[in-house]
Amino acid sequence: MDGTAIIVILAIAGVASVLLFALKGLLDQVPDVIESASKARDAWTSFRRADTLPPALPADEPREPPAAA
């Protein structure tokens, strides 16, 4: 009976350590997921804004018409 109790305790400790390791791996990925979601939201917003607004000229480009070839 003593051997069985030791095996059960070791099994519970093993399962707990595996669960903690898996939870740590999941939590380590959360910041990357949040950053990716933020980038996707920003890209979608800029896509929708570019779809409705006319493109603007950069400030440093001259505003002369192109020369004929």
PDB file of C-alpha atoms in Angstrom:
ATOM      1  CA  MET A   1       0.000   0.000   0.000  1.00  0.00           C
ATOM      2  CA  ASP A   2       2.893   2.369   0.698  1.00  0.00           C
ATOM      3  CA  GLY A   3       4.243   1.949  -2.832  1.00  0.00           C
ATOM      4  CA  THR A   4       0.873   2.815  -4.342  1.00  0.00           C
ATOM      5  CA  ALA A   5       0.630   6.051  -2.365  1.00  0.00           C
ATOM      6  CA  ILE A   6       4.085   7.109  -3.539  1.00  0.00           C
ATOM      7  CA  ILE A   7       3.185   6.338  -7.163  1.00  0.00           C
ATOM      8  CA  VAL A   8      -0.061   8.347  -6.864  1.00  0.00           C
ATOM      9  CA  ILE A   9       1.762  11.322  -5.331  1.00  0.00           C
ATOM     10  CA  LEU A  10       4.406  11.224  -8.077  1.00  0.00           C
ATOM     11  CA  ALA A  11       1.715  10.953 -10.769  1.00  0.00           C
ATOM     12  CA  ILE A  12      -0.182  13.957  -9.374  1.00  0.00           C
ATOM     13  CA  ALA A  13       3.041  15.979  -9.176  1.00  0.00           C
ATOM     14  CA  GLY A  14       3.921  14.997 -12.753  1.00  0.00           C
ATOM     15  CA  VAL A  15       0.499  15.991 -14.087  1.00  0.00           C
ATOM     16  CA  ALA A  16       0.643  19.294 -12.187  1.00  0.00           C
ATOM     17  CA  SER A  17       4.081  20.104 -13.590  1.00  0.00           C
ATOM     18  CA  VAL A  18       2.977  19.322 -17.148  1.00  0.00           C
ATOM     19  CA  LEU A  19      -0.115  21.509 -16.723  1.00  0.00           C
ATOM     20  CA  LEU A  20       1.980  24.378 -15.344  1.00  0.00           C
ATOM     21  CA  PHE A  21       4.453  24.041 -18.216  1.00  0.00           C
ATOM     22  CA  ALA A  22       1.617  24.131 -20.768  1.00  0.00           C
ATOM     23  CA  LEU A  23       0.011  27.127 -19.029  1.00  0.00           C
ATOM     24  CA  LYS A  24       3.325  28.997 -19.038  1.00  0.00           C
ATOM     25  CA  GLY A  25       3.705  28.321 -22.762  1.00  0.00           C
ATOM     26  CA  LEU A  26       0.216  29.646 -23.425  1.00  0.00           C
ATOM     27  CA  LEU A  27       0.753  32.766 -21.333  1.00  0.00           C
ATOM     28  CA  ASP A  28       4.072  33.468 -23.065  1.00  0.00           C
ATOM     29  CA  GLN A  29       2.206  33.699 -26.378  1.00  0.00           C
ATOM     30  CA  VAL A  30      -0.415  36.215 -25.177  1.00  0.00           C
ATOM     31  CA  PRO A  31       1.679  39.386 -25.783  1.00  0.00           C
ATOM     32  CA  ASP A  32       2.479  38.289 -29.349  1.00  0.00           C
ATOM     33  CA  VAL A  33      -1.196  37.582 -30.046  1.00  0.00           C
ATOM     34  CA  ILE A  34      -2.213  40.997 -28.703  1.00  0.00           C
ATOM     35  CA  GLU A  35       0.482  42.712 -30.798  1.00  0.00           C
ATOM     36  CA  SER A  36      -0.618  40.844 -33.928  1.00  0.00           C
ATOM     37  CA  ALA A  37      -4.254  41.750 -33.311  1.00  0.00           C
ATOM     38  CA  SER A  38      -3.269  45.394 -32.906  1.00  0.00           C
ATOM     39  CA  LYS A  39      -1.307  45.346 -36.171  1.00  0.00           C
ATOM     40  CA  ALA A  40      -4.219  43.705 -37.982  1.00  0.00           C
ATOM     41  CA  ARG A  41      -6.654  46.297 -36.602  1.00  0.00           C
ATOM     42  CA  ASP A  42      -4.347  49.157 -37.656  1.00  0.00           C
ATOM     43  CA  ALA A  43      -3.927  47.685 -41.131  1.00  0.00           C
ATOM     44  CA  TRP A  44      -7.693  47.273 -41.514  1.00  0.00           C
ATOM     45  CA  THR A  45      -8.280  50.843 -40.341  1.00  0.00           C
ATOM     46  CA  SER A  46      -5.711  52.262 -42.751  1.00  0.00           C
ATOM     47  CA  PHE A  47      -7.164  50.141 -45.574  1.00  0.00           C
ATOM     48  CA  ARG A  48     -10.655  51.452 -44.910  1.00  0.00           C
ATOM     49  CA  ARG A  49      -9.353  55.028 -44.620  1.00  0.00           C
ATOM     50  CA  ALA A  50      -7.376  54.723 -47.879  1.00  0.00           C
ATOM     51  CA  ASP A  51     -10.492  53.371 -49.557  1.00  0.00           C
ATOM     52  CA  THR A  52     -12.515  56.489 -48.694  1.00  0.00           C
ATOM     53  CA  LEU A  53      -9.922  59.317 -48.838  1.00  0.00           C
ATOM     54  CA  PRO A  54      -8.011  60.489 -51.930  1.00  0.00           C
ATOM     55  CA  PRO A  55      -4.255  59.861 -51.785  1.00  0.00           C
ATOM     56  CA  ALA A  56      -2.236  62.812 -50.532  1.00  0.00           C
ATOM     57  CA  LEU A  57       1.011  64.050 -52.067  1.00  0.00           C
ATOM     58  CA  PRO A  58       4.102  63.965 -49.853  1.00  0.00           C
ATOM     59  CA  ALA A  59       5.169  67.430 -48.694  1.00  0.00           C
ATOM     60  CA  ASP A  60       8.695  67.223 -50.155  1.00  0.00           C
ATOM     61  CA  GLU A  61       7.619  66.365 -53.730  1.00  0.00           C
ATOM     62  CA  PRO A  62       7.364  69.220 -56.237  1.00  0.00           C
ATOM     63  CA  ARG A  63       3.837  69.852 -57.484  1.00  0.00           C
ATOM     64  CA  GLU A  64       4.702  70.518 -61.122  1.00  0.00           C
ATOM     65  CA  PRO A  65       3.129  68.563 -63.959  1.00  0.00           C
ATOM     66  CA  PRO A  66       5.335  65.863 -65.521  1.00  0.00           C
ATOM     67  CA  ALA A  67       7.363  66.857 -68.589  1.00  0.00           C
ATOM     68  CA  ALA A  68       6.280  65.509 -71.953  1.00  0.00           C
ATOM     69  CA  ALA A  69       8.621  63.007 -73.536  1.00  0.00           C
TER      70      ALA A  69
END
